[in-house]
Amino acid sequence: MVFRQRALSKVYQLIEPGPVVLLTTAGRGRPNVMTMSWHMMVEFEPPLIACIVSEANFSFAALRSTGEAVIAVPTRRLANAVARVGNCSGRNNDKFKRFGLTPLPATLVDAPLIKECFCNLECRVTDTSMVSRYNLFVLEVLCAWIDPAQKNPRTLHHRGYGSFAVDGATIKTKSKMR
């Protein structure tokens, strides 16, 4: 056989859902940011995004209590900050200040946008039915912002253990898919 078996604990490295993102929250008026790579689109309109936020994460309580967040999409130039944010708890740290990220006010939620990211999505939690079992929240995107100055942004894709792939060339095929 040409194939060789892969450890089940490493399957997540093979099925990567999309770009690594930064999730901001503002529990008790205190902004926080975490790195998140487990998310997926679940509906086109209104745009719904499912995401996993572990109960062990400081952001979990804020997301659960406020029902609001911003999903900010960083580019390659933020790779070191993205990894460092993901390796640090916001419980005792101002991660915006510590990692040189600039919080900006959002229009519809209390969680901040991140100036350095090319895209910011203001979101409200719409479904928590799978939180207790899987830590899975469904968020509805209420407002989407892009930075037009960031042309052809290259996003990061988590491969596990501090390894990231950077997206590359875009290819076009014939398709009737949206």
PDB file of C-alpha atoms in Angstrom:
ATOM      1  CA  MET A   1       0.000   0.000   0.000  1.00  0.00           C
ATOM      2  CA  VAL A   2       1.254   3.492  -0.869  1.00  0.00           C
ATOM      3  CA  PHE A   3      -0.406   5.186   2.108  1.00  0.00           C
ATOM      4  CA  ARG A   4       0.861   5.130   5.635  1.00  0.00           C
ATOM      5  CA  GLN A   5      -1.256   5.529   8.715  1.00  0.00           C
ATOM      6  CA  ARG A   6      -1.344   8.903  10.472  1.00  0.00           C
ATOM      7  CA  ALA A   7      -1.834   9.331  14.220  1.00  0.00           C
ATOM      8  CA  LEU A   8      -5.406  10.352  15.001  1.00  0.00           C
ATOM      9  CA  SER A   9      -4.090  13.093  17.294  1.00  0.00           C
ATOM     10  CA  LYS A  10      -2.646  14.807  14.200  1.00  0.00           C
ATOM     11  CA  VAL A  11      -5.713  14.729  11.951  1.00  0.00           C
ATOM     12  CA  TYR A  12      -6.427  18.388  12.731  1.00  0.00           C
ATOM     13  CA  GLN A  13      -3.181  19.269  10.942  1.00  0.00           C
ATOM     14  CA  LEU A  14      -4.568  17.758   7.729  1.00  0.00           C
ATOM     15  CA  ILE A  15      -8.075  19.236   7.769  1.00  0.00           C
ATOM     16  CA  GLU A  16      -7.534  22.902   8.399  1.00  0.00           C
ATOM     17  CA  PRO A  17     -10.729  25.005   8.288  1.00  0.00           C
ATOM     18  CA  GLY A  18      -9.384  28.346   7.090  1.00  0.00           C
ATOM     19  CA  PRO A  19      -7.137  31.186   8.118  1.00  0.00           C
ATOM     20  CA  VAL A  20      -5.988  31.622  11.682  1.00  0.00           C
ATOM     21  CA  VAL A  21      -7.956  34.482  13.189  1.00  0.00           C
ATOM     22  CA  LEU A  22      -7.847  36.666  16.266  1.00  0.00           C
ATOM     23  CA  LEU A  23     -11.018  36.699  18.345  1.00  0.00           C
ATOM     24  CA  THR A  24     -11.618  39.776  20.478  1.00  0.00           C
ATOM     25  CA  THR A  25     -14.052  40.038  23.368  1.00  0.00           C
ATOM     26  CA  ALA A  26     -14.834  42.662  25.987  1.00  0.00           C
ATOM     27  CA  GLY A  27     -16.005  41.002  29.180  1.00  0.00           C
ATOM     28  CA  ARG A  28     -16.604  43.386  32.082  1.00  0.00           C
ATOM     29  CA  GLY A  29     -15.423  46.257  29.897  1.00  0.00           C
ATOM     30  CA  ARG A  30     -11.958  44.729  29.518  1.00  0.00           C
ATOM     31  CA  PRO A  31     -10.877  43.917  25.962  1.00  0.00           C
ATOM     32  CA  ASN A  32      -9.064  40.671  25.284  1.00  0.00           C
ATOM     33  CA  VAL A  33      -7.758  38.868  22.226  1.00  0.00           C
ATOM     34  CA  MET A  34      -7.086  35.188  21.559  1.00  0.00           C
ATOM     35  CA  THR A  35      -5.791  33.218  18.595  1.00  0.00           C
ATOM     36  CA  MET A  36      -8.313  30.838  17.054  1.00  0.00           C
ATOM     37  CA  SER A  37      -7.921  28.355  14.237  1.00  0.00           C
ATOM     38  CA  TRP A  38     -10.947  26.113  14.747  1.00  0.00           C
ATOM     39  CA  HIS A  39     -13.800  27.806  12.914  1.00  0.00           C
ATOM     40  CA  MET A  40     -15.887  27.386   9.789  1.00  0.00           C
ATOM     41  CA  MET A  41     -18.566  29.110   7.734  1.00  0.00           C
ATOM     42  CA  VAL A  42     -21.960  27.496   8.210  1.00  0.00           C
ATOM     43  CA  GLU A  43     -24.224  29.853   6.228  1.00  0.00           C
ATOM     44  CA  PHE A  44     -23.844  32.429   3.449  1.00  0.00           C
ATOM     45  CA  GLU A  45     -26.636  34.865   4.378  1.00  0.00           C
ATOM     46  CA  PRO A  46     -26.820  35.903   7.016  1.00  0.00           C
ATOM     47  CA  PRO A  47     -23.161  34.947   7.389  1.00  0.00           C
ATOM     48  CA  LEU A  48     -22.813  32.441  10.227  1.00  0.00           C
ATOM     49  CA  ILE A  49     -19.487  31.213  11.573  1.00  0.00           C
ATOM     50  CA  ALA A  50     -19.089  28.306  13.975  1.00  0.00           C
ATOM     51  CA  CYS A  51     -16.092  28.498  16.269  1.00  0.00           C
ATOM     52  CA  ILE A  52     -14.574  26.532  19.085  1.00  0.00           C
ATOM     53  CA  VAL A  53     -13.521  28.493  22.165  1.00  0.00           C
ATOM     54  CA  SER A  54     -12.331  26.224  24.954  1.00  0.00           C
ATOM     55  CA  GLU A  55     -13.786  26.694  28.394  1.00  0.00           C
ATOM     56  CA  ALA A  56     -10.152  26.881  29.554  1.00  0.00           C
ATOM     57  CA  ASN A  57      -9.625  30.079  27.538  1.00  0.00           C
ATOM     58  CA  PHE A  58     -10.066  33.412  29.325  1.00  0.00           C
ATOM     59  CA  SER A  59     -12.181  34.590  26.366  1.00  0.00           C
ATOM     60  CA  PHE A  60     -14.768  31.844  26.902  1.00  0.00           C
ATOM     61  CA  ALA A  61     -16.493  33.568  29.844  1.00  0.00           C
ATOM     62  CA  ALA A  62     -16.596  36.926  28.051  1.00  0.00           C
ATOM     63  CA  LEU A  63     -18.015  35.396  24.868  1.00  0.00           C
ATOM     64  CA  ARG A  64     -20.601  33.454  26.827  1.00  0.00           C
ATOM     65  CA  SER A  65     -21.700  36.372  29.014  1.00  0.00           C
ATOM     66  CA  THR A  66     -21.690  39.181  26.427  1.00  0.00           C
ATOM     67  CA  GLY A  67     -22.639  37.176  23.344  1.00  0.00           C
ATOM     68  CA  GLU A  68     -20.381  39.424  21.279  1.00  0.00           C
ATOM     69  CA  ALA A  69     -17.002  39.181  19.579  1.00  0.00           C
ATOM     70  CA  VAL A  70     -14.943  40.406  16.673  1.00  0.00           C
ATOM     71  CA  ILE A  71     -13.199  37.984  14.355  1.00  0.00           C
ATOM     72  CA  ALA A  72     -10.111  39.740  12.989  1.00  0.00           C
ATOM     73  CA  VAL A  73      -8.126  38.179  10.151  1.00  0.00           C
ATOM     74  CA  PRO A  74      -4.378  38.798  10.383  1.00  0.00           C
ATOM     75  CA  THR A  75      -1.853  38.552   7.587  1.00  0.00           C
ATOM     76  CA  ARG A  76       1.594  37.016   7.339  1.00  0.00           C
ATOM     77  CA  ARG A  77       3.294  40.089   8.824  1.00  0.00           C
ATOM     78  CA  LEU A  78       1.479  39.400  12.120  1.00  0.00           C
ATOM     79  CA  ALA A  79       2.603  35.760  12.364  1.00  0.00           C
ATOM     80  CA  ASN A  80       4.812  36.255  15.430  1.00  0.00           C
ATOM     81  CA  ALA A  81       2.148  38.275  17.253  1.00  0.00           C
ATOM     82  CA  VAL A  82      -0.511  35.670  16.379  1.00  0.00           C
ATOM     83  CA  ALA A  83       1.621  32.851  17.842  1.00  0.00           C
ATOM     84  CA  ARG A  84       2.506  34.872  20.952  1.00  0.00           C
ATOM     85  CA  VAL A  85      -1.127  35.887  21.554  1.00  0.00           C
ATOM     86  CA  GLY A  86      -2.056  32.199  21.327  1.00  0.00           C
ATOM     87  CA  ASN A  87       0.573  31.228  23.887  1.00  0.00           C
ATOM     88  CA  CYS A  88      -0.451  33.755  26.523  1.00  0.00           C
ATOM     89  CA  SER A  89      -3.530  34.103  28.721  1.00  0.00           C
ATOM     90  CA  GLY A  90      -5.394  37.378  28.898  1.00  0.00           C
ATOM     91  CA  ARG A  91      -6.359  36.612  32.471  1.00  0.00           C
ATOM     92  CA  ASN A  92      -3.396  38.636  33.777  1.00  0.00           C
ATOM     93  CA  ASN A  93      -2.165  40.365  30.618  1.00  0.00           C
ATOM     94  CA  ASP A  94      -3.244  43.198  28.360  1.00  0.00           C
ATOM     95  CA  LYS A  95      -2.416  41.308  25.188  1.00  0.00           C
ATOM     96  CA  PHE A  96      -3.135  44.297  22.949  1.00  0.00           C
ATOM     97  CA  LYS A  97      -0.433  46.328  24.670  1.00  0.00           C
ATOM     98  CA  ARG A  98       1.951  43.395  25.177  1.00  0.00           C
ATOM     99  CA  PHE A  99       1.918  42.350  21.498  1.00  0.00           C
ATOM    100  CA  GLY A 100       1.561  45.738  19.791  1.00  0.00           C
ATOM    101  CA  LEU A 101      -2.019  45.384  18.582  1.00  0.00           C
ATOM    102  CA  THR A 102      -4.252  48.442  18.333  1.00  0.00           C
ATOM    103  CA  PRO A 103      -7.868  48.075  19.517  1.00  0.00           C
ATOM    104  CA  LEU A 104     -10.378  50.228  17.631  1.00  0.00           C
ATOM    105  CA  PRO A 105     -14.040  50.748  18.542  1.00  0.00           C
ATOM    106  CA  ALA A 106     -16.538  48.589  16.694  1.00  0.00           C
ATOM    107  CA  THR A 107     -19.930  49.974  15.686  1.00  0.00           C
ATOM    108  CA  LEU A 108     -22.345  47.229  16.798  1.00  0.00           C
ATOM    109  CA  VAL A 109     -20.501  45.295  19.528  1.00  0.00           C
ATOM    110  CA  ASP A 110     -18.324  46.195  22.513  1.00  0.00           C
ATOM    111  CA  ALA A 111     -15.459  43.913  21.455  1.00  0.00           C
ATOM    112  CA  PRO A 112     -12.757  45.895  19.623  1.00  0.00           C
ATOM    113  CA  LEU A 113     -11.592  45.704  16.021  1.00  0.00           C
ATOM    114  CA  ILE A 114      -7.836  45.219  15.476  1.00  0.00           C
ATOM    115  CA  LYS A 115      -6.262  47.946  13.363  1.00  0.00           C
ATOM    116  CA  GLU A 116      -3.399  45.768  12.073  1.00  0.00           C
ATOM    117  CA  CYS A 117      -5.722  43.081  10.645  1.00  0.00           C
ATOM    118  CA  PHE A 118      -6.949  43.323   7.062  1.00  0.00           C
ATOM    119  CA  CYS A 119     -10.471  42.205   7.957  1.00  0.00           C
ATOM    120  CA  ASN A 120     -12.650  42.604  11.060  1.00  0.00           C
ATOM    121  CA  LEU A 121     -16.055  40.954  11.487  1.00  0.00           C
ATOM    122  CA  GLU A 122     -18.377  42.228  14.214  1.00  0.00           C
ATOM    123  CA  CYS A 123     -20.341  39.234  15.508  1.00  0.00           C
ATOM    124  CA  ARG A 124     -23.130  38.279  17.860  1.00  0.00           C
ATOM    125  CA  VAL A 125     -23.622  34.768  19.253  1.00  0.00           C
ATOM    126  CA  THR A 126     -26.771  33.227  17.780  1.00  0.00           C
ATOM    127  CA  ASP A 127     -26.552  29.607  18.917  1.00  0.00           C
ATOM    128  CA  THR A 128     -25.058  28.114  22.077  1.00  0.00           C
ATOM    129  CA  SER A 129     -26.749  24.717  21.891  1.00  0.00           C
ATOM    130  CA  MET A 130     -23.414  22.924  21.386  1.00  0.00           C
ATOM    131  CA  VAL A 131     -21.307  24.926  23.851  1.00  0.00           C
ATOM    132  CA  SER A 132     -21.698  22.579  26.808  1.00  0.00           C
ATOM    133  CA  ARG A 133     -20.735  19.522  24.767  1.00  0.00           C
ATOM    134  CA  TYR A 134     -18.221  20.883  22.214  1.00  0.00           C
ATOM    135  CA  ASN A 135     -17.417  24.504  23.227  1.00  0.00           C
ATOM    136  CA  LEU A 136     -18.914  25.418  19.835  1.00  0.00           C
ATOM    137  CA  PHE A 137     -20.500  28.837  19.398  1.00  0.00           C
ATOM    138  CA  VAL A 138     -22.320  29.978  16.260  1.00  0.00           C
ATOM    139  CA  LEU A 139     -21.743  33.654  15.504  1.00  0.00           C
ATOM    140  CA  GLU A 140     -23.661  35.857  13.090  1.00  0.00           C
ATOM    141  CA  VAL A 141     -21.589  38.481  11.307  1.00  0.00           C
ATOM    142  CA  LEU A 142     -23.342  41.825  11.769  1.00  0.00           C
ATOM    143  CA  CYS A 143     -20.808  44.090  10.079  1.00  0.00           C
ATOM    144  CA  ALA A 144     -17.706  43.368   7.978  1.00  0.00           C
ATOM    145  CA  TRP A 145     -14.749  45.739   7.621  1.00  0.00           C
ATOM    146  CA  ILE A 146     -11.741  45.464   5.318  1.00  0.00           C
ATOM    147  CA  ASP A 147      -8.624  47.578   5.036  1.00  0.00           C
ATOM    148  CA  PRO A 148      -8.405  48.517   1.332  1.00  0.00           C
ATOM    149  CA  ALA A 149      -4.751  49.505   1.809  1.00  0.00           C
ATOM    150  CA  GLN A 150      -3.815  45.861   2.372  1.00  0.00           C
ATOM    151  CA  LYS A 151      -3.763  44.545  -1.187  1.00  0.00           C
ATOM    152  CA  ASN A 152      -3.566  40.764  -1.760  1.00  0.00           C
ATOM    153  CA  PRO A 153      -3.360  39.844   1.916  1.00  0.00           C
ATOM    154  CA  ARG A 154      -1.619  36.561   2.675  1.00  0.00           C
ATOM    155  CA  THR A 155      -3.344  34.761   5.520  1.00  0.00           C
ATOM    156  CA  LEU A 156      -1.886  32.255   7.957  1.00  0.00           C
ATOM    157  CA  HIS A 157      -3.037  28.642   8.200  1.00  0.00           C
ATOM    158  CA  HIS A 158      -2.193  26.650  11.319  1.00  0.00           C
ATOM    159  CA  ARG A 159      -0.380  23.361  10.729  1.00  0.00           C
ATOM    160  CA  GLY A 160       0.199  22.560  14.404  1.00  0.00           C
ATOM    161  CA  TYR A 161       2.970  23.081  16.944  1.00  0.00           C
ATOM    162  CA  GLY A 162       3.872  26.606  15.851  1.00  0.00           C
ATOM    163  CA  SER A 163       3.931  25.834  12.117  1.00  0.00           C
ATOM    164  CA  PHE A 164       1.892  27.966   9.747  1.00  0.00           C
ATOM    165  CA  ALA A 165       1.352  27.828   6.017  1.00  0.00           C
ATOM    166  CA  VAL A 166       0.886  31.121   4.202  1.00  0.00           C
ATOM    167  CA  ASP A 167      -1.718  31.167   1.483  1.00  0.00           C
ATOM    168  CA  GLY A 168      -0.362  31.746  -1.980  1.00  0.00           C
ATOM    169  CA  ALA A 169      -1.491  32.006  -5.550  1.00  0.00           C
ATOM    170  CA  THR A 170      -5.185  32.100  -6.322  1.00  0.00           C
ATOM    171  CA  ILE A 171      -6.405  29.790  -9.062  1.00  0.00           C
ATOM    172  CA  LYS A 172      -9.698  30.016 -10.918  1.00  0.00           C
ATOM    173  CA  THR A 173     -11.705  27.055 -12.186  1.00  0.00           C
ATOM    174  CA  LYS A 174     -15.080  26.769 -13.866  1.00  0.00           C
ATOM    175  CA  SER A 175     -17.636  26.453 -11.139  1.00  0.00           C
ATOM    176  CA  LYS A 176     -21.266  27.091 -10.343  1.00  0.00           C
ATOM    177  CA  MET A 177     -20.431  27.178  -6.647  1.00  0.00           C
ATOM    178  CA  ARG A 178     -20.847  30.448  -4.842  1.00  0.00           C
TER     179      ARG A 178
END
